[in-house]
PDB file of C-alpha atoms in Angstrom:
ATOM      1  CA  MET A   1    -100.431 -23.059 -24.428  1.00 45.00           C
ATOM      2  CA  ASN A   2     -97.395 -20.896 -25.132  1.00 43.00           C
ATOM      3  CA  ALA A   3     -94.631 -20.889 -22.553  1.00 40.00           C
ATOM      4  CA  GLN A   4     -93.095 -17.545 -23.418  1.00 39.00           C
ATOM      5  CA  SER A   5     -96.394 -15.648 -23.525  1.00 41.00           C
ATOM      6  CA  ASN A   6     -97.413 -17.185 -20.192  1.00 47.00           C
ATOM      7  CA  LEU A   7     -94.050 -16.304 -18.651  1.00 45.00           C
ATOM      8  CA  ASN A   8     -94.259 -12.719 -19.878  1.00 47.00           C
ATOM      9  CA  ALA A   9     -97.776 -12.391 -18.460  1.00 54.00           C
ATOM     10  CA  ALA A  10     -97.078 -14.161 -15.174  1.00 65.00           C
ATOM     11  CA  PRO A  11     -96.849 -11.792 -12.198  1.00 80.00           C
ATOM     12  CA  PRO A  12     -94.784 -12.512  -9.082  1.00 90.00           C
ATOM     13  CA  MET A  13     -96.439 -13.565  -5.842  1.00 93.00           C
ATOM     14  CA  VAL A  14     -95.282 -11.543  -2.851  1.00 95.00           C
ATOM     15  CA  VAL A  15     -95.915 -12.531   0.772  1.00 96.00           C
ATOM     16  CA  GLU A  16     -95.326  -9.678   3.223  1.00 96.00           C
ATOM     17  CA  ASP A  17     -95.144 -10.233   6.986  1.00 96.00           C
ATOM     18  CA  VAL A  18     -97.997 -12.772   6.978  1.00 97.00           C
ATOM     19  CA  SER A  19     -99.256 -14.216  10.253  1.00 97.00           C
ATOM     20  CA  LYS A  20    -102.176 -16.553  10.874  1.00 97.00           C
ATOM     21  CA  SER A  21    -103.961 -17.397  14.103  1.00 96.00           C
ATOM     22  CA  TYR A  22    -106.845 -19.680  14.966  1.00 93.00           C
ATOM     23  CA  GLY A  23    -108.388 -17.905  17.911  1.00 92.00           C
ATOM     24  CA  PRO A  24    -105.645 -17.567  20.541  1.00 94.00           C
ATOM     25  CA  VAL A  25    -103.339 -20.055  18.777  1.00 95.00           C
ATOM     26  CA  GLU A  26    -100.797 -18.384  16.471  1.00 96.00           C
ATOM     27  CA  VAL A  27     -99.759 -20.794  13.707  1.00 96.00           C
ATOM     28  CA  LEU A  28     -97.702 -18.582  11.359  1.00 96.00           C
ATOM     29  CA  ARG A  29     -95.736 -15.463  12.290  1.00 96.00           C
ATOM     30  CA  GLY A  30     -94.182 -12.799  10.085  1.00 96.00           C
ATOM     31  CA  LEU A  31     -93.630 -14.852   6.916  1.00 96.00           C
ATOM     32  CA  THR A  32     -92.087 -12.923   4.035  1.00 95.00           C
ATOM     33  CA  LEU A  33     -91.200 -14.466   0.689  1.00 93.00           C
ATOM     34  CA  ARG A  34     -91.461 -13.914  -3.060  1.00 93.00           C
ATOM     35  CA  VAL A  35     -92.117 -16.296  -5.944  1.00 93.00           C
ATOM     36  CA  ASP A  36     -90.914 -15.029  -9.316  1.00 92.00           C
ATOM     37  CA  PRO A  37     -92.415 -15.888 -12.717  1.00 90.00           C
ATOM     38  CA  GLY A  38     -91.356 -19.352 -13.851  1.00 90.00           C
ATOM     39  CA  GLU A  39     -89.905 -20.305 -10.462  1.00 94.00           C
ATOM     40  CA  VAL A  40     -90.487 -23.529  -8.540  1.00 95.00           C
ATOM     41  CA  LEU A  41     -90.555 -22.887  -4.797  1.00 96.00           C
ATOM     42  CA  CYS A  42     -90.897 -25.773  -2.335  1.00 97.00           C
ATOM     43  CA  ILE A  43     -92.030 -25.306   1.259  1.00 96.00           C
ATOM     44  CA  VAL A  44     -90.937 -27.880   3.837  1.00 95.00           C
ATOM     45  CA  GLY A  45     -91.111 -28.199   7.598  1.00 93.00           C
ATOM     46  CA  PRO A  46     -92.041 -30.570  10.426  1.00 91.00           C
ATOM     47  CA  SER A  47     -95.473 -32.182  10.433  1.00 87.00           C
ATOM     48  CA  GLY A  48     -98.086 -29.801  11.830  1.00 88.00           C
ATOM     49  CA  VAL A  49     -95.950 -26.702  11.401  1.00 92.00           C
ATOM     50  CA  GLY A  50     -98.567 -24.914   9.281  1.00 92.00           C
ATOM     51  CA  LYS A  51     -97.496 -25.608   5.679  1.00 92.00           C
ATOM     52  CA  THR A  52    -101.036 -26.298   4.490  1.00 90.00           C
ATOM     53  CA  THR A  53    -102.337 -23.273   6.396  1.00 94.00           C
ATOM     54  CA  LEU A  54     -99.842 -21.125   4.500  1.00 94.00           C
ATOM     55  CA  LEU A  55    -100.892 -22.645   1.175  1.00 92.00           C
ATOM     56  CA  ARG A  56    -104.561 -21.955   1.917  1.00 92.00           C
ATOM     57  CA  CYS A  57    -103.678 -18.337   2.623  1.00 95.00           C
ATOM     58  CA  LEU A  58    -101.705 -18.137  -0.636  1.00 95.00           C
ATOM     59  CA  SER A  59    -104.679 -19.553  -2.561  1.00 92.00           C
ATOM     60  CA  GLY A  60    -107.162 -17.056  -1.140  1.00 92.00           C
ATOM     61  CA  LEU A  61    -109.209 -19.782   0.571  1.00 92.00           C
ATOM     62  CA  MET A  62    -108.253 -18.403   3.992  1.00 93.00           C
ATOM     63  CA  PRO A  63    -107.349 -14.827   4.967  1.00 93.00           C
ATOM     64  CA  PRO A  64    -104.169 -14.158   6.946  1.00 95.00           C
ATOM     65  CA  THR A  65    -104.601 -12.603  10.366  1.00 96.00           C
ATOM     66  CA  ALA A  66    -101.941 -10.013   9.577  1.00 96.00           C
ATOM     67  CA  GLY A  67     -99.817  -8.999   6.599  1.00 96.00           C
ATOM     68  CA  GLN A  68    -100.789  -9.439   2.971  1.00 95.00           C
ATOM     69  CA  ILE A  69    -100.277 -11.590  -0.094  1.00 96.00           C
ATOM     70  CA  ARG A  70    -100.163  -9.948  -3.507  1.00 94.00           C
ATOM     71  CA  VAL A  71    -100.152 -11.123  -7.096  1.00 92.00           C
ATOM     72  CA  ALA A  72     -98.803  -8.150  -9.048  1.00 84.00           C
ATOM     73  CA  ASP A  73    -100.764  -5.238  -7.511  1.00 85.00           C
ATOM     74  CA  GLN A  74    -103.762  -7.319  -6.450  1.00 89.00           C
ATOM     75  CA  VAL A  75    -104.120  -8.323  -2.805  1.00 93.00           C
ATOM     76  CA  VAL A  76    -105.216 -11.947  -2.460  1.00 93.00           C
ATOM     77  CA  THR A  77    -108.449 -11.929  -0.448  1.00 90.00           C
ATOM     78  CA  GLU A  78    -110.263 -14.664  -2.402  1.00 89.00           C
ATOM     79  CA  PRO A  79    -109.380 -17.303  -5.029  1.00 86.00           C
ATOM     80  CA  LEU A  80    -108.032 -15.626  -8.174  1.00 85.00           C
ATOM     81  CA  GLN A  81    -108.019 -16.773 -11.781  1.00 82.00           C
ATOM     82  CA  GLU A  82    -104.226 -16.481 -11.765  1.00 84.00           C
ATOM     83  CA  ILE A  83    -103.896 -19.108  -9.016  1.00 89.00           C
ATOM     84  CA  GLY A  84    -104.608 -22.820  -9.465  1.00 88.00           C
ATOM     85  CA  LEU A  85    -104.688 -25.270  -6.564  1.00 87.00           C
ATOM     86  CA  VAL A  86    -103.967 -29.016  -6.594  1.00 87.00           C
ATOM     87  CA  PHE A  87    -104.723 -31.025  -3.452  1.00 79.00           C
ATOM     88  CA  GLN A  88    -103.209 -34.293  -2.260  1.00 72.00           C
ATOM     89  CA  ASP A  89    -106.638 -35.965  -2.232  1.00 70.00           C
ATOM     90  CA  TYR A  90    -107.099 -36.283  -5.987  1.00 64.00           C
ATOM     91  CA  ARG A  91    -109.879 -38.858  -5.477  1.00 67.00           C
ATOM     92  CA  GLY A  92    -111.974 -36.407  -3.495  1.00 70.00           C
ATOM     93  CA  SER A  93    -111.321 -33.487  -5.836  1.00 78.00           C
ATOM     94  CA  LEU A  94    -112.649 -35.167  -9.003  1.00 85.00           C
ATOM     95  CA  MET A  95    -116.355 -35.661  -9.686  1.00 89.00           C
ATOM     96  CA  PRO A  96    -116.796 -39.458 -10.160  1.00 89.00           C
ATOM     97  CA  TRP A  97    -119.901 -39.041 -12.343  1.00 92.00           C
ATOM     98  CA  MET A  98    -118.031 -36.759 -14.781  1.00 91.00           C
ATOM     99  CA  THR A  99    -115.675 -37.819 -17.539  1.00 93.00           C
ATOM    100  CA  THR A 100    -112.065 -36.662 -17.571  1.00 91.00           C
ATOM    101  CA  LEU A 101    -112.923 -33.882 -20.028  1.00 92.00           C
ATOM    102  CA  GLU A 102    -115.945 -32.785 -17.981  1.00 91.00           C
ATOM    103  CA  ASN A 103    -113.848 -32.606 -14.810  1.00 89.00           C
ATOM    104  CA  VAL A 104    -111.305 -30.335 -16.496  1.00 89.00           C
ATOM    105  CA  LEU A 105    -114.126 -28.272 -18.027  1.00 88.00           C
ATOM    106  CA  LEU A 106    -115.787 -27.731 -14.633  1.00 82.00           C
ATOM    107  CA  PRO A 107    -114.012 -24.521 -13.519  1.00 76.00           C
ATOM    108  CA  LEU A 108    -114.536 -22.948 -16.946  1.00 79.00           C
ATOM    109  CA  ARG A 109    -118.311 -23.010 -16.587  1.00 75.00           C
ATOM    110  CA  GLY A 110    -118.213 -19.869 -14.476  1.00 66.00           C
ATOM    111  CA  LYS A 111    -116.284 -17.974 -17.132  1.00 70.00           C
ATOM    112  CA  LYS A 112    -117.870 -16.246 -20.096  1.00 69.00           C
ATOM    113  CA  MET A 113    -116.345 -18.620 -22.603  1.00 74.00           C
ATOM    114  CA  ASP A 114    -117.909 -20.248 -25.615  1.00 80.00           C
ATOM    115  CA  ILE A 115    -118.507 -23.943 -24.857  1.00 85.00           C
ATOM    116  CA  ALA A 116    -116.588 -25.071 -27.924  1.00 87.00           C
ATOM    117  CA  GLN A 117    -113.640 -22.880 -26.882  1.00 85.00           C
ATOM    118  CA  ALA A 118    -113.825 -24.200 -23.324  1.00 85.00           C
ATOM    119  CA  ARG A 119    -113.829 -27.810 -24.517  1.00 88.00           C
ATOM    120  CA  GLN A 120    -110.853 -27.120 -26.777  1.00 89.00           C
ATOM    121  CA  ARG A 121    -108.932 -25.532 -23.907  1.00 85.00           C
ATOM    122  CA  SER A 122    -109.737 -28.522 -21.699  1.00 89.00           C
ATOM    123  CA  ARG A 123    -108.408 -30.886 -24.357  1.00 91.00           C
ATOM    124  CA  GLU A 124    -105.223 -28.818 -24.658  1.00 88.00           C
ATOM    125  CA  CYS A 125    -104.674 -28.962 -20.883  1.00 88.00           C
ATOM    126  CA  LEU A 126    -105.182 -32.723 -20.876  1.00 91.00           C
ATOM    127  CA  ALA A 127    -102.600 -32.930 -23.657  1.00 90.00           C
ATOM    128  CA  ASP A 128    -100.238 -30.804 -21.535  1.00 86.00           C
ATOM    129  CA  VAL A 129    -100.315 -33.463 -18.806  1.00 88.00           C
ATOM    130  CA  GLY A 130    -100.077 -36.416 -21.218  1.00 87.00           C
ATOM    131  CA  LEU A 131    -103.724 -37.536 -21.165  1.00 90.00           C
ATOM    132  CA  SER A 132    -104.794 -37.105 -24.772  1.00 90.00           C
ATOM    133  CA  GLY A 133    -107.086 -39.977 -25.673  1.00 90.00           C
ATOM    134  CA  HIS A 134    -108.515 -40.319 -22.150  1.00 90.00           C
ATOM    135  CA  GLU A 135    -111.116 -37.549 -22.410  1.00 92.00           C
ATOM    136  CA  ASP A 136    -114.132 -39.871 -22.187  1.00 93.00           C
ATOM    137  CA  LYS A 137    -112.930 -42.008 -19.276  1.00 93.00           C
ATOM    138  CA  TYR A 138    -114.281 -41.629 -15.756  1.00 93.00           C
ATOM    139  CA  PRO A 139    -111.996 -41.125 -12.723  1.00 90.00           C
ATOM    140  CA  TRP A 140    -112.574 -44.684 -11.522  1.00 91.00           C
ATOM    141  CA  GLU A 141    -111.185 -45.945 -14.839  1.00 93.00           C
ATOM    142  CA  LEU A 142    -107.871 -44.132 -14.279  1.00 91.00           C
ATOM    143  CA  SER A 143    -104.877 -44.932 -12.093  1.00 89.00           C
ATOM    144  CA  GLY A 144    -104.042 -42.691  -9.144  1.00 87.00           C
ATOM    145  CA  GLY A 145    -101.287 -40.960 -11.081  1.00 85.00           C
ATOM    146  CA  MET A 146    -103.620 -40.321 -14.016  1.00 89.00           C
ATOM    147  CA  GLN A 147    -106.286 -38.907 -11.689  1.00 89.00           C
ATOM    148  CA  GLN A 148    -103.745 -36.476 -10.257  1.00 86.00           C
ATOM    149  CA  ARG A 149    -102.819 -35.457 -13.807  1.00 89.00           C
ATOM    150  CA  VAL A 150    -106.500 -34.649 -14.381  1.00 90.00           C
ATOM    151  CA  ALA A 151    -106.475 -32.477 -11.248  1.00 87.00           C
ATOM    152  CA  ILE A 152    -103.391 -30.641 -12.534  1.00 87.00           C
ATOM    153  CA  ALA A 153    -104.998 -30.170 -15.970  1.00 88.00           C
ATOM    154  CA  ARG A 154    -108.094 -28.702 -14.324  1.00 87.00           C
ATOM    155  CA  ALA A 155    -105.958 -26.172 -12.420  1.00 84.00           C
ATOM    156  CA  LEU A 156    -104.192 -25.198 -15.653  1.00 84.00           C
ATOM    157  CA  ALA A 157    -107.478 -24.871 -17.563  1.00 82.00           C
ATOM    158  CA  TYR A 158    -108.463 -21.785 -15.606  1.00 76.00           C
ATOM    159  CA  ASP A 159    -105.458 -20.003 -17.146  1.00 76.00           C
ATOM    160  CA  SER A 160    -103.509 -20.107 -13.899  1.00 82.00           C
ATOM    161  CA  HIS A 161    -100.036 -18.575 -13.971  1.00 87.00           C
ATOM    162  CA  ILE A 162     -99.309 -19.731 -10.420  1.00 92.00           C
ATOM    163  CA  LEU A 163     -99.870 -23.376  -9.469  1.00 92.00           C
ATOM    164  CA  LEU A 164    -100.122 -24.269  -5.770  1.00 94.00           C
ATOM    165  CA  MET A 165     -99.674 -27.945  -4.879  1.00 92.00           C
ATOM    166  CA  ASP A 166    -100.394 -29.343  -1.399  1.00 90.00           C
ATOM    167  CA  GLU A 167     -98.513 -32.644  -0.854  1.00 87.00           C
ATOM    168  CA  PRO A 168     -99.605 -33.562  -4.393  1.00 83.00           C
ATOM    169  CA  PHE A 169     -97.825 -36.909  -4.683  1.00 83.00           C
ATOM    170  CA  GLY A 170     -97.722 -38.098  -1.071  1.00 78.00           C
ATOM    171  CA  SER A 171    -100.281 -40.881  -1.485  1.00 71.00           C
ATOM    172  CA  LEU A 172     -98.823 -42.286  -4.722  1.00 80.00           C
ATOM    173  CA  ASP A 173     -96.311 -45.097  -5.237  1.00 84.00           C
ATOM    174  CA  ALA A 174     -92.660 -44.150  -5.731  1.00 88.00           C
ATOM    175  CA  GLN A 175     -92.462 -44.610  -9.508  1.00 88.00           C
ATOM    176  CA  THR A 176     -95.672 -42.648 -10.139  1.00 85.00           C
ATOM    177  CA  ARG A 177     -94.423 -39.913  -7.825  1.00 87.00           C
ATOM    178  CA  PHE A 178     -91.156 -39.665  -9.767  1.00 92.00           C
ATOM    179  CA  ASP A 179     -93.066 -39.456 -13.070  1.00 90.00           C
ATOM    180  CA  LEU A 180     -95.258 -36.638 -11.758  1.00 89.00           C
ATOM    181  CA  GLU A 181     -92.274 -34.757 -10.334  1.00 92.00           C
ATOM    182  CA  ASP A 182     -90.811 -34.792 -13.835  1.00 91.00           C
ATOM    183  CA  LEU A 183     -94.175 -33.639 -15.207  1.00 90.00           C
ATOM    184  CA  VAL A 184     -94.086 -30.620 -12.881  1.00 90.00           C
ATOM    185  CA  LEU A 185     -90.647 -29.620 -14.168  1.00 92.00           C
ATOM    186  CA  ASP A 186     -91.784 -30.160 -17.747  1.00 88.00           C
ATOM    187  CA  LEU A 187     -94.866 -27.961 -17.242  1.00 88.00           C
ATOM    188  CA  ARG A 188     -92.702 -25.201 -15.816  1.00 90.00           C
ATOM    189  CA  ARG A 189     -90.354 -25.446 -18.789  1.00 89.00           C
ATOM    190  CA  ARG A 190     -93.077 -25.528 -21.458  1.00 85.00           C
ATOM    191  CA  LEU A 191     -95.695 -23.199 -19.930  1.00 86.00           C
ATOM    192  CA  GLY A 192     -93.566 -20.767 -17.958  1.00 87.00           C
ATOM    193  CA  ILE A 193     -95.777 -21.028 -14.871  1.00 90.00           C
ATOM    194  CA  SER A 194     -94.715 -20.471 -11.269  1.00 93.00           C
ATOM    195  CA  ILE A 195     -95.197 -23.494  -9.006  1.00 94.00           C
ATOM    196  CA  ILE A 196     -95.322 -23.620  -5.207  1.00 95.00           C
ATOM    197  CA  VAL A 197     -95.170 -27.109  -3.709  1.00 95.00           C
ATOM    198  CA  VAL A 198     -95.795 -27.954  -0.061  1.00 94.00           C
ATOM    199  CA  THR A 199     -94.142 -31.295   0.698  1.00 93.00           C
ATOM    200  CA  HIS A 200     -92.814 -33.314   3.623  1.00 90.00           C
ATOM    201  CA  ASP A 201     -90.391 -35.122   1.271  1.00 93.00           C
ATOM    202  CA  ILE A 202     -87.004 -33.390   1.367  1.00 95.00           C
ATOM    203  CA  ASP A 203     -85.667 -35.285  -1.663  1.00 95.00           C
ATOM    204  CA  GLU A 204     -88.710 -34.165  -3.648  1.00 95.00           C
ATOM    205  CA  ALA A 205     -88.218 -30.565  -2.554  1.00 96.00           C
ATOM    206  CA  VAL A 206     -84.547 -30.476  -3.590  1.00 97.00           C
ATOM    207  CA  TYR A 207     -85.272 -32.235  -6.892  1.00 97.00           C
ATOM    208  CA  LEU A 208     -88.066 -29.857  -7.904  1.00 96.00           C
ATOM    209  CA  ALA A 209     -87.092 -26.511  -6.479  1.00 96.00           C
ATOM    210  CA  ASP A 210     -85.178 -23.445  -7.513  1.00 96.00           C
ATOM    211  CA  ARG A 211     -85.441 -22.500  -3.837  1.00 96.00           C
ATOM    212  CA  VAL A 212     -86.598 -24.376  -0.723  1.00 97.00           C
ATOM    213  CA  VAL A 213     -88.231 -22.442   2.121  1.00 96.00           C
ATOM    214  CA  VAL A 214     -87.906 -24.136   5.522  1.00 96.00           C
ATOM    215  CA  LEU A 215     -90.551 -23.462   8.176  1.00 95.00           C
ATOM    216  CA  SER A 216     -90.147 -24.358  11.820  1.00 93.00           C
ATOM    217  CA  GLY A 217     -91.256 -23.340  15.291  1.00 91.00           C
ATOM    218  CA  LYS A 218     -94.549 -22.683  17.032  1.00 91.00           C
ATOM    219  CA  PRO A 219     -95.629 -20.300  15.651  1.00 95.00           C
ATOM    220  CA  ALA A 220     -93.861 -21.137  12.411  1.00 94.00           C
ATOM    221  CA  THR A 221     -91.373 -18.743  10.892  1.00 94.00           C
ATOM    222  CA  VAL A 222     -89.052 -18.953   7.888  1.00 95.00           C
ATOM    223  CA  ILE A 223     -85.805 -20.272   9.363  1.00 94.00           C
ATOM    224  CA  ASP A 224     -83.945 -20.804   6.072  1.00 94.00           C
ATOM    225  CA  THR A 225     -84.261 -20.191   2.352  1.00 95.00           C
ATOM    226  CA  VAL A 226     -82.080 -22.592   0.405  1.00 96.00           C
ATOM    227  CA  PRO A 227     -81.110 -21.861  -3.224  1.00 97.00           C
ATOM    228  CA  VAL A 228     -80.929 -25.032  -5.339  1.00 97.00           C
ATOM    229  CA  ASP A 229     -78.498 -24.955  -8.257  1.00 93.00           C
ATOM    230  CA  LEU A 230     -78.823 -28.334  -9.921  1.00 93.00           C
ATOM    231  CA  GLY A 231     -79.315 -26.954 -13.427  1.00 88.00           C
ATOM    232  CA  PRO A 232     -82.512 -26.578 -15.470  1.00 84.00           C
ATOM    233  CA  VAL A 233     -82.583 -30.217 -16.634  1.00 90.00           C
ATOM    234  CA  ARG A 234     -82.824 -32.821 -13.881  1.00 94.00           C
ATOM    235  CA  ASP A 235     -82.813 -36.586 -13.806  1.00 95.00           C
ATOM    236  CA  GLN A 236     -84.203 -38.821 -11.082  1.00 95.00           C
ATOM    237  CA  VAL A 237     -81.010 -40.888 -10.867  1.00 96.00           C
ATOM    238  CA  ALA A 238     -78.222 -38.568 -12.002  1.00 96.00           C
ATOM    239  CA  SER A 239     -79.388 -35.448 -10.131  1.00 96.00           C
ATOM    240  CA  LYS A 240     -80.050 -37.318  -6.885  1.00 95.00           C
ATOM    241  CA  SER A 241     -76.589 -38.901  -7.084  1.00 96.00           C
ATOM    242  CA  LEU A 242     -74.806 -35.534  -7.087  1.00 96.00           C
ATOM    243  CA  ALA A 243     -72.779 -34.468  -4.064  1.00 97.00           C
ATOM    244  CA  GLU A 244     -74.570 -31.105  -4.173  1.00 97.00           C
ATOM    245  CA  PHE A 245     -77.936 -32.866  -3.881  1.00 97.00           C
ATOM    246  CA  SER A 246     -76.745 -34.675  -0.745  1.00 97.00           C
ATOM    247  CA  ARG A 247     -75.346 -31.448   0.714  1.00 97.00           C
ATOM    248  CA  LEU A 248     -78.626 -29.577   0.193  1.00 97.00           C
ATOM    249  CA  ARG A 249     -80.648 -32.464   1.553  1.00 96.00           C
ATOM    250  CA  GLY A 250     -78.490 -32.594   4.690  1.00 96.00           C
ATOM    251  CA  ARG A 251     -78.719 -28.833   5.241  1.00 96.00           C
ATOM    252  CA  ILE A 252     -82.532 -28.870   5.049  1.00 96.00           C
ATOM    253  CA  LEU A 253     -82.863 -31.980   7.210  1.00 94.00           C
ATOM    254  CA  ASN A 254     -80.673 -30.432   9.898  1.00 92.00           C
ATOM    255  CA  GLU A 255     -82.795 -27.274   9.872  1.00 91.00           C
ATOM    256  CA  ILE A 256     -86.030 -29.261  10.263  1.00 89.00           C
ATOM    257  CA  ARG A 257     -84.660 -31.446  13.064  1.00 84.00           C
ATOM    258  CA  ARG A 258     -83.095 -28.552  14.988  1.00 78.00           C
ATOM    259  CA  LYS A 259     -84.696 -28.020  18.370  1.00 64.00           C
ATOM    260  CA  PRO A 260     -86.113 -24.511  18.943  1.00 60.00           C
TER     261      PRO A 260
END
């Protein structure tokens, strides 16, 4: 996969005045934001604020009650080829009776693609996430971190320019989580994709993001958008030791803990 060609082709995602209600209960109100090509945007907020609801709207799995979400000039009303989705529950998202390669190949079966071409693309996506040589293994033969890499490869295989990730590393141990955070930044650098991460982990949000969007309230609104200027190359120890990292972390934490 070529980073520059992907970046040139990648459209922005624009969220305009989006609200979402479940019956009489309004969960999201008037959310407006934009994700540019090649940007990492993290969404944080208190538990139950509606972060996953927003991500489902962005993915096309759930329609907003009001407002619209666009990728280039296309309104998102259903899942699009340009958008890949990675869930927290990697165990439930992989087919246990399929090999690693077959799991990545799965979404390509609905496309008019030659099987040899589809298999080659699946192998390339597994290589992108560092799993070359594991094509014939089954999910139960892989560690949790490796299974989540398979889920990421499968999202990339569909030629997604925008990758949505819902608490993708929350159930993993700390070291595996750090490794996968670095993988996300590496994928952005090499493939030029846009990445939107919903997370409850403020340190993770600051480490990954170019911008952090803070949601709060009932219904939830955007209460802050925090630019993160830690440079394009980040390190788990050095970057998190910076005074600027601590300042950003404190700002976001104060916003989340603020009483309405």
